Amino acid sequence: MSHNHSHGSHCHDEEHAEGHDHVHDHTDDITPALQNILYSQIDFSKLVTLNEDASNSGRAICQKTWAQRLDPDPELKSSADEQLLMIVPFTGQVRLHSILIRTSDSEHAPKTLKVFVNEDSMDFDTASDKEATQTLEISRSNEVQEIPVKRAYFNTTRSLALFFEDNWSGGDEDETVFSYLAFKGDFMKLNKEPVSVLYEAAANPSDHKVLQGIGEGLGRSIQ
Protein backbone atom coordinates (compact mmCIF):
# COMPACT_ATOMS: atom_id res chain seq x y z
CA MET A 1 0.00 0.00 0.00
CA SER A 2 1.58 3.24 -1.11
CA HIS A 3 1.04 6.56 0.58
CA ASN A 4 1.29 10.12 -0.65
CA HIS A 5 0.93 11.73 2.74
CA SER A 6 2.13 15.25 3.22
CA HIS A 7 4.53 15.52 6.13
CA GLY A 8 3.96 17.72 9.13
CA SER A 9 6.69 20.19 9.99
CA HIS A 10 8.49 21.04 13.19
CA CYS A 11 7.45 24.18 14.97
CA HIS A 12 9.76 25.93 17.39
CA ASP A 13 7.60 28.79 18.62
CA GLU A 14 6.57 29.24 22.20
CA GLU A 15 4.37 26.62 23.81
CA HIS A 16 0.62 27.02 23.75
CA ALA A 17 -0.53 29.37 26.49
CA GLU A 18 -2.57 28.10 29.39
CA GLY A 19 -6.28 28.65 28.83
CA HIS A 20 -9.04 29.35 31.28
CA ASP A 21 -11.28 26.62 32.60
CA HIS A 22 -14.67 27.13 31.01
CA VAL A 23 -16.06 23.74 32.06
CA HIS A 24 -17.65 24.91 35.29
CA ASP A 25 -19.75 21.78 35.75
CA HIS A 26 -16.73 19.49 35.88
CA THR A 27 -14.58 21.17 38.51
CA ASP A 28 -14.83 18.18 40.83
CA ASP A 29 -13.07 15.85 38.40
CA ILE A 30 -10.20 18.15 37.50
CA THR A 31 -7.90 17.31 40.41
CA PRO A 32 -7.99 13.49 40.07
CA ALA A 33 -7.80 13.72 36.30
CA LEU A 34 -4.70 15.88 36.47
CA GLN A 35 -2.83 13.33 38.52
CA ASN A 36 -0.07 11.72 36.44
CA ILE A 37 -0.84 13.64 33.25
CA LEU A 38 2.44 13.84 31.32
CA TYR A 39 1.82 17.32 29.87
CA SER A 40 5.04 19.07 30.87
CA GLN A 41 7.12 15.97 30.01
CA ILE A 42 6.28 16.07 26.27
CA ASP A 43 9.00 17.55 24.07
CA PHE A 44 6.61 19.64 21.96
CA SER A 45 9.39 21.10 19.80
CA LYS A 46 10.10 17.62 18.38
CA LEU A 47 6.51 16.34 18.14
CA VAL A 48 5.72 15.55 14.50
CA THR A 49 2.47 14.48 12.81
CA LEU A 50 2.40 13.05 9.29
CA ASN A 51 -0.58 13.56 6.94
CA GLU A 52 -2.03 16.40 9.02
CA ASP A 53 -4.20 18.81 7.05
CA ALA A 54 -2.95 21.91 8.88
CA SER A 55 0.70 22.29 9.84
CA ASN A 56 1.42 21.61 13.54
CA SER A 57 -2.23 20.81 14.34
CA GLY A 58 -1.11 17.52 15.89
CA ARG A 59 1.15 19.42 18.22
CA ALA A 60 -1.61 21.92 18.97
CA ILE A 61 -4.11 19.32 20.23
CA CYS A 62 -1.43 17.81 22.50
CA GLN A 63 -0.74 21.26 23.93
CA LYS A 64 -4.32 21.73 25.10
CA THR A 65 -4.51 21.74 28.87
CA TRP A 66 -7.03 19.63 30.80
CA ALA A 67 -9.16 22.77 31.14
CA GLN A 68 -9.23 23.04 27.34
CA ARG A 69 -10.03 19.37 26.68
CA LEU A 70 -13.60 20.04 25.44
CA ASP A 71 -12.65 23.01 23.23
CA PRO A 72 -13.51 22.12 19.60
CA ASP A 73 -10.54 24.05 18.21
CA PRO A 74 -7.83 23.48 17.33
CA GLU A 75 -8.46 20.02 15.91
CA LEU A 76 -6.32 17.50 14.07
CA LYS A 77 -7.61 16.47 10.66
CA SER A 78 -6.01 14.04 8.21
CA SER A 79 -5.20 15.17 4.69
CA ALA A 80 -4.61 12.67 1.87
CA ASP A 81 -6.60 9.81 3.43
CA GLU A 82 -7.89 8.65 6.81
CA GLN A 83 -4.50 7.73 8.31
CA LEU A 84 -2.39 9.77 10.73
CA LEU A 85 1.03 9.05 12.22
CA MET A 86 2.29 10.97 15.23
CA ILE A 87 5.72 10.79 16.89
CA VAL A 88 5.59 11.94 20.53
CA PRO A 89 8.98 12.31 22.28
CA PHE A 90 9.28 12.79 26.03
CA THR A 91 11.91 14.80 27.89
CA GLY A 92 12.83 11.76 29.97
CA GLN A 93 11.69 8.21 30.61
CA VAL A 94 8.07 7.50 31.49
CA ARG A 95 5.96 4.57 32.59
CA LEU A 96 2.86 4.98 30.43
CA HIS A 97 -0.47 4.14 32.08
CA SER A 98 -3.09 5.33 29.60
CA ILE A 99 -3.89 7.52 26.61
CA LEU A 100 -6.53 10.26 26.84
CA ILE A 101 -8.33 11.25 23.65
CA ARG A 102 -11.44 13.19 22.64
CA THR A 103 -12.90 12.34 19.24
CA SER A 104 -16.58 12.64 18.31
CA ASP A 105 -19.66 10.51 17.79
CA SER A 106 -19.19 10.47 14.02
CA GLU A 107 -17.64 8.44 11.21
CA HIS A 108 -14.64 10.80 11.25
CA ALA A 109 -13.57 9.52 14.67
CA PRO A 110 -10.40 7.37 14.62
CA LYS A 111 -10.99 3.68 15.30
CA THR A 112 -7.79 1.59 15.32
CA LEU A 113 -4.69 2.96 17.08
CA LYS A 114 -1.40 1.08 16.81
CA VAL A 115 1.08 2.18 19.48
CA PHE A 116 4.84 1.65 19.13
CA VAL A 117 7.20 2.28 22.04
CA ASN A 118 10.56 4.06 21.55
CA GLU A 119 10.18 4.60 17.80
CA ASP A 120 11.71 8.01 17.10
CA SER A 121 11.04 7.88 13.37
CA MET A 122 8.57 5.85 11.35
CA ASP A 123 6.73 6.03 8.02
CA PHE A 124 3.29 4.78 7.05
CA ASP A 125 4.49 1.63 5.29
CA THR A 126 6.52 0.58 8.33
CA ALA A 127 3.64 1.37 10.70
CA SER A 128 1.26 -0.69 8.55
CA ASP A 129 3.55 -3.73 8.34
CA LYS A 130 5.23 -3.80 11.74
CA GLU A 131 3.66 -5.47 14.76
CA ALA A 132 2.62 -2.81 17.26
CA THR A 133 3.61 -2.80 20.90
CA GLN A 134 -0.14 -2.67 21.53
CA THR A 135 -3.20 -2.14 19.32
CA LEU A 136 -6.11 -0.19 20.82
CA GLU A 137 -9.66 0.51 19.66
CA ILE A 138 -11.04 4.02 20.11
CA SER A 139 -14.76 4.54 20.68
CA ARG A 140 -17.03 7.04 18.95
CA SER A 141 -17.73 9.53 21.70
CA ASN A 142 -17.93 13.25 22.39
CA GLU A 143 -16.44 12.68 25.85
CA VAL A 144 -12.77 12.33 26.76
CA GLN A 145 -11.83 8.64 26.74
CA GLU A 146 -9.10 7.18 28.90
CA ILE A 147 -7.70 4.08 27.21
CA PRO A 148 -5.41 2.00 29.46
CA VAL A 149 -2.31 0.32 28.06
CA LYS A 150 -0.52 -2.82 29.23
CA ARG A 151 1.92 -1.10 31.57
CA ALA A 152 4.52 -3.87 31.39
CA TYR A 153 5.08 -2.97 27.71
CA PHE A 154 5.60 0.72 28.45
CA ASN A 155 7.80 0.79 31.58
CA THR A 156 10.76 2.47 29.85
CA THR A 157 9.07 4.76 27.34
CA ARG A 158 11.13 7.61 25.84
CA SER A 159 8.93 8.18 22.80
CA LEU A 160 5.72 6.91 21.23
CA ALA A 161 4.70 6.42 17.62
CA LEU A 162 0.90 6.56 17.29
CA PHE A 163 -0.54 5.18 14.06
CA PHE A 164 -4.22 6.01 13.61
CA GLU A 165 -4.90 3.36 11.00
CA ASP A 166 -8.54 3.96 10.11
CA ASN A 167 -11.75 5.65 11.19
CA TRP A 168 -15.33 4.58 11.89
CA SER A 169 -16.52 5.15 8.30
CA GLY A 170 -15.33 1.78 7.05
CA GLY A 171 -13.38 3.46 4.26
CA ASP A 172 -16.08 5.89 3.14
CA GLU A 173 -14.55 8.99 4.74
CA ASP A 174 -11.00 10.12 4.01
CA GLU A 175 -10.86 12.56 6.91
CA THR A 176 -10.05 11.43 10.43
CA VAL A 177 -10.65 14.14 13.01
CA PHE A 178 -10.09 14.52 16.75
CA SER A 179 -9.43 17.42 19.08
CA TYR A 180 -7.59 16.36 22.27
CA LEU A 181 -4.75 13.97 23.08
CA ALA A 182 -2.86 13.47 26.35
CA PHE A 183 -0.99 10.81 28.29
CA LYS A 184 -0.96 9.54 31.86
CA GLY A 185 1.95 7.87 33.59
CA ASP A 186 4.96 8.25 35.87
CA PHE A 187 7.89 10.40 34.83
CA MET A 188 11.52 9.47 35.53
CA LYS A 189 14.06 12.13 34.69
CA LEU A 190 17.00 10.72 32.77
CA ASN A 191 20.21 10.69 34.81
CA LYS A 192 22.94 12.22 32.68
CA GLU A 193 25.51 12.46 35.45
CA PRO A 194 28.76 10.59 34.73
CA VAL A 195 29.29 7.34 36.56
CA SER A 196 31.67 7.75 39.51
CA VAL A 197 35.09 6.23 38.97
CA LEU A 198 36.18 3.50 41.38
CA TYR A 199 39.83 4.43 41.66
CA GLU A 200 42.21 7.35 41.13
CA ALA A 201 45.43 7.37 39.16
CA ALA A 202 48.45 7.79 41.44
CA ALA A 203 50.72 10.78 41.10
CA ASN A 204 53.79 8.71 41.84
CA PRO A 205 55.12 7.23 38.57
CA SER A 206 56.52 4.23 40.41
CA ASP A 207 53.00 3.28 41.50
CA HIS A 208 51.44 3.87 38.11
CA LYS A 209 51.92 0.43 36.62
CA VAL A 210 50.43 -1.40 39.60
CA LEU A 211 47.40 0.92 39.88
CA GLN A 212 46.81 0.77 36.16
CA GLY A 213 46.53 -3.00 36.36
CA ILE A 214 44.07 -2.77 39.25
CA GLY A 215 42.05 -0.23 37.33
CA GLU A 216 41.83 -2.38 34.24
CA GLY A 217 40.76 -5.35 36.30
CA LEU A 218 37.99 -3.35 37.93
CA GLY A 219 36.95 -2.04 34.59
CA ARG A 220 36.49 -5.53 33.23
CA SER A 221 34.65 -6.78 36.27
CA ILE A 222 31.96 -4.09 36.21
CA GLN A 223 31.23 -4.13 32.51
Coordinates of C-alpha atoms in Angstrom, one line a residue:
M1 CA 0.0 0.0 0.0
S2 CA 1.6 3.2 -1.1
H3 CA 1.0 6.6 0.6
N4 CA 1.3 10.1 -0.6
H5 CA 0.9 11.7 2.7
S6 CA 2.1 15.3 3.2
H7 CA 4.5 15.5 6.1
G8 CA 4.0 17.7 9.1
S9 CA 6.7 20.2 10.0
H10 CA 8.5 21.0 13.2
C11 CA 7.5 24.2 15.0
H12 CA 9.8 25.9 17.4
D13 CA 7.6 28.8 18.6
E14 CA 6.6 29.2 22.2
E15 CA 4.4 26.6 23.8
H16 CA 0.6 27.0 23.7
A17 CA -0.5 29.4 26.5
E18 CA -2.6 28.1 29.4
G19 CA -6.3 28.7 28.8
H20 CA -9.0 29.4 31.3
D21 CA -11.3 26.6 32.6
H22 CA -14.7 27.1 31.0
V23 CA -16.1 23.7 32.1
H24 CA -17.7 24.9 35.3
D25 CA -19.8 21.8 35.7
H26 CA -16.7 19.5 35.9
T27 CA -14.6 21.2 38.5
D28 CA -14.8 18.2 40.8
D29 CA -13.1 15.9 38.4
I30 CA -10.2 18.2 37.5
T31 CA -7.9 17.3 40.4
P32 CA -8.0 13.5 40.1
A33 CA -7.8 13.7 36.3
L34 CA -4.7 15.9 36.5
Q35 CA -2.8 13.3 38.5
N36 CA -0.1 11.7 36.4
I37 CA -0.8 13.6 33.2
L38 CA 2.4 13.8 31.3
Y39 CA 1.8 17.3 29.9
S40 CA 5.0 19.1 30.9
Q41 CA 7.1 16.0 30.0
I42 CA 6.3 16.1 26.3
D43 CA 9.0 17.6 24.1
F44 CA 6.6 19.6 22.0
S45 CA 9.4 21.1 19.8
K46 CA 10.1 17.6 18.4
L47 CA 6.5 16.3 18.1
V48 CA 5.7 15.5 14.5
T49 CA 2.5 14.5 12.8
L50 CA 2.4 13.1 9.3
N51 CA -0.6 13.6 6.9
E52 CA -2.0 16.4 9.0
D53 CA -4.2 18.8 7.1
A54 CA -2.9 21.9 8.9
S55 CA 0.7 22.3 9.8
N56 CA 1.4 21.6 13.5
S57 CA -2.2 20.8 14.3
G58 CA -1.1 17.5 15.9
R59 CA 1.2 19.4 18.2
A60 CA -1.6 21.9 19.0
I61 CA -4.1 19.3 20.2
C62 CA -1.4 17.8 22.5
Q63 CA -0.7 21.3 23.9
K64 CA -4.3 21.7 25.1
T65 CA -4.5 21.7 28.9
W66 CA -7.0 19.6 30.8
A67 CA -9.2 22.8 31.1
Q68 CA -9.2 23.0 27.3
R69 CA -10.0 19.4 26.7
L70 CA -13.6 20.0 25.4
D71 CA -12.7 23.0 23.2
P72 CA -13.5 22.1 19.6
D73 CA -10.5 24.1 18.2
P74 CA -7.8 23.5 17.3
E75 CA -8.5 20.0 15.9
L76 CA -6.3 17.5 14.1
K77 CA -7.6 16.5 10.7
S78 CA -6.0 14.0 8.2
S79 CA -5.2 15.2 4.7
A80 CA -4.6 12.7 1.9
D81 CA -6.6 9.8 3.4
E82 CA -7.9 8.6 6.8
Q83 CA -4.5 7.7 8.3
L84 CA -2.4 9.8 10.7
L85 CA 1.0 9.0 12.2
M86 CA 2.3 11.0 15.2
I87 CA 5.7 10.8 16.9
V88 CA 5.6 11.9 20.5
P89 CA 9.0 12.3 22.3
F90 CA 9.3 12.8 26.0
T91 CA 11.9 14.8 27.9
G92 CA 12.8 11.8 30.0
Q93 CA 11.7 8.2 30.6
V94 CA 8.1 7.5 31.5
R95 CA 6.0 4.6 32.6
L96 CA 2.9 5.0 30.4
H97 CA -0.5 4.1 32.1
S98 CA -3.1 5.3 29.6
I99 CA -3.9 7.5 26.6
L100 CA -6.5 10.3 26.8
I101 CA -8.3 11.3 23.7
R102 CA -11.4 13.2 22.6
T103 CA -12.9 12.3 19.2
S104 CA -16.6 12.6 18.3
D105 CA -19.7 10.5 17.8
S106 CA -19.2 10.5 14.0
E107 CA -17.6 8.4 11.2
H108 CA -14.6 10.8 11.2
A109 CA -13.6 9.5 14.7
P110 CA -10.4 7.4 14.6
K111 CA -11.0 3.7 15.3
T112 CA -7.8 1.6 15.3
L113 CA -4.7 3.0 17.1
K114 CA -1.4 1.1 16.8
V115 CA 1.1 2.2 19.5
F116 CA 4.8 1.7 19.1
V117 CA 7.2 2.3 22.0
N118 CA 10.6 4.1 21.6
E119 CA 10.2 4.6 17.8
D120 CA 11.7 8.0 17.1
S121 CA 11.0 7.9 13.4
M122 CA 8.6 5.9 11.3
D123 CA 6.7 6.0 8.0
F124 CA 3.3 4.8 7.1
D125 CA 4.5 1.6 5.3
T126 CA 6.5 0.6 8.3
A127 CA 3.6 1.4 10.7
S128 CA 1.3 -0.7 8.5
D129 CA 3.5 -3.7 8.3
K130 CA 5.2 -3.8 11.7
E131 CA 3.7 -5.5 14.8
A132 CA 2.6 -2.8 17.3
T133 CA 3.6 -2.8 20.9
Q134 CA -0.1 -2.7 21.5
T135 CA -3.2 -2.1 19.3
L136 CA -6.1 -0.2 20.8
E137 CA -9.7 0.5 19.7
I138 CA -11.0 4.0 20.1
S139 CA -14.8 4.5 20.7
R140 CA -17.0 7.0 19.0
S141 CA -17.7 9.5 21.7
N142 CA -17.9 13.3 22.4
E143 CA -16.4 12.7 25.8
V144 CA -12.8 12.3 26.8
Q145 CA -11.8 8.6 26.7
E146 CA -9.1 7.2 28.9
I147 CA -7.7 4.1 27.2
P148 CA -5.4 2.0 29.5
V149 CA -2.3 0.3 28.1
K150 CA -0.5 -2.8 29.2
R151 CA 1.9 -1.1 31.6
A152 CA 4.5 -3.9 31.4
Y153 CA 5.1 -3.0 27.7
F154 CA 5.6 0.7 28.5
N155 CA 7.8 0.8 31.6
T156 CA 10.8 2.5 29.8
T157 CA 9.1 4.8 27.3
R158 CA 11.1 7.6 25.8
S159 CA 8.9 8.2 22.8
L160 CA 5.7 6.9 21.2
A161 CA 4.7 6.4 17.6
L162 CA 0.9 6.6 17.3
F163 CA -0.5 5.2 14.1
F164 CA -4.2 6.0 13.6
E165 CA -4.9 3.4 11.0
D166 CA -8.5 4.0 10.1
N167 CA -11.8 5.6 11.2
W168 CA -15.3 4.6 11.9
S169 CA -16.5 5.1 8.3
G170 CA -15.3 1.8 7.1
G171 CA -13.4 3.5 4.3
D172 CA -16.1 5.9 3.1
E173 CA -14.5 9.0 4.7
D174 CA -11.0 10.1 4.0
E175 CA -10.9 12.6 6.9
T176 CA -10.0 11.4 10.4
V177 CA -10.6 14.1 13.0
F178 CA -10.1 14.5 16.7
S179 CA -9.4 17.4 19.1
Y180 CA -7.6 16.4 22.3
L181 CA -4.8 14.0 23.1
A182 CA -2.9 13.5 26.4
F183 CA -1.0 10.8 28.3
K184 CA -1.0 9.5 31.9
G185 CA 1.9 7.9 33.6
D186 CA 5.0 8.2 35.9
F187 CA 7.9 10.4 34.8
M188 CA 11.5 9.5 35.5
K189 CA 14.1 12.1 34.7
L190 CA 17.0 10.7 32.8
N191 CA 20.2 10.7 34.8
K192 CA 22.9 12.2 32.7
E193 CA 25.5 12.5 35.5
P194 CA 28.8 10.6 34.7
V195 CA 29.3 7.3 36.6
S196 CA 31.7 7.8 39.5
V197 CA 35.1 6.2 39.0
L198 CA 36.2 3.5 41.4
Y199 CA 39.8 4.4 41.7
E200 CA 42.2 7.3 41.1
A201 CA 45.4 7.4 39.2
A202 CA 48.5 7.8 41.4
A203 CA 50.7 10.8 41.1
N204 CA 53.8 8.7 41.8
P205 CA 55.1 7.2 38.6
S206 CA 56.5 4.2 40.4
D207 CA 53.0 3.3 41.5
H208 CA 51.4 3.9 38.1
K209 CA 51.9 0.4 36.6
V210 CA 50.4 -1.4 39.6
L211 CA 47.4 0.9 39.9
Q212 CA 46.8 0.8 36.2
G213 CA 46.5 -3.0 36.4
I214 CA 44.1 -2.8 39.2
G215 CA 42.1 -0.2 37.3
E216 CA 41.8 -2.4 34.2
G217 CA 40.8 -5.3 36.3
L218 CA 38.0 -3.4 37.9
G219 CA 36.9 -2.0 34.6
R220 CA 36.5 -5.5 33.2
S221 CA 34.6 -6.8 36.3
I222 CA 32.0 -4.1 36.2
Q223 CA 31.2 -4.1 32.5

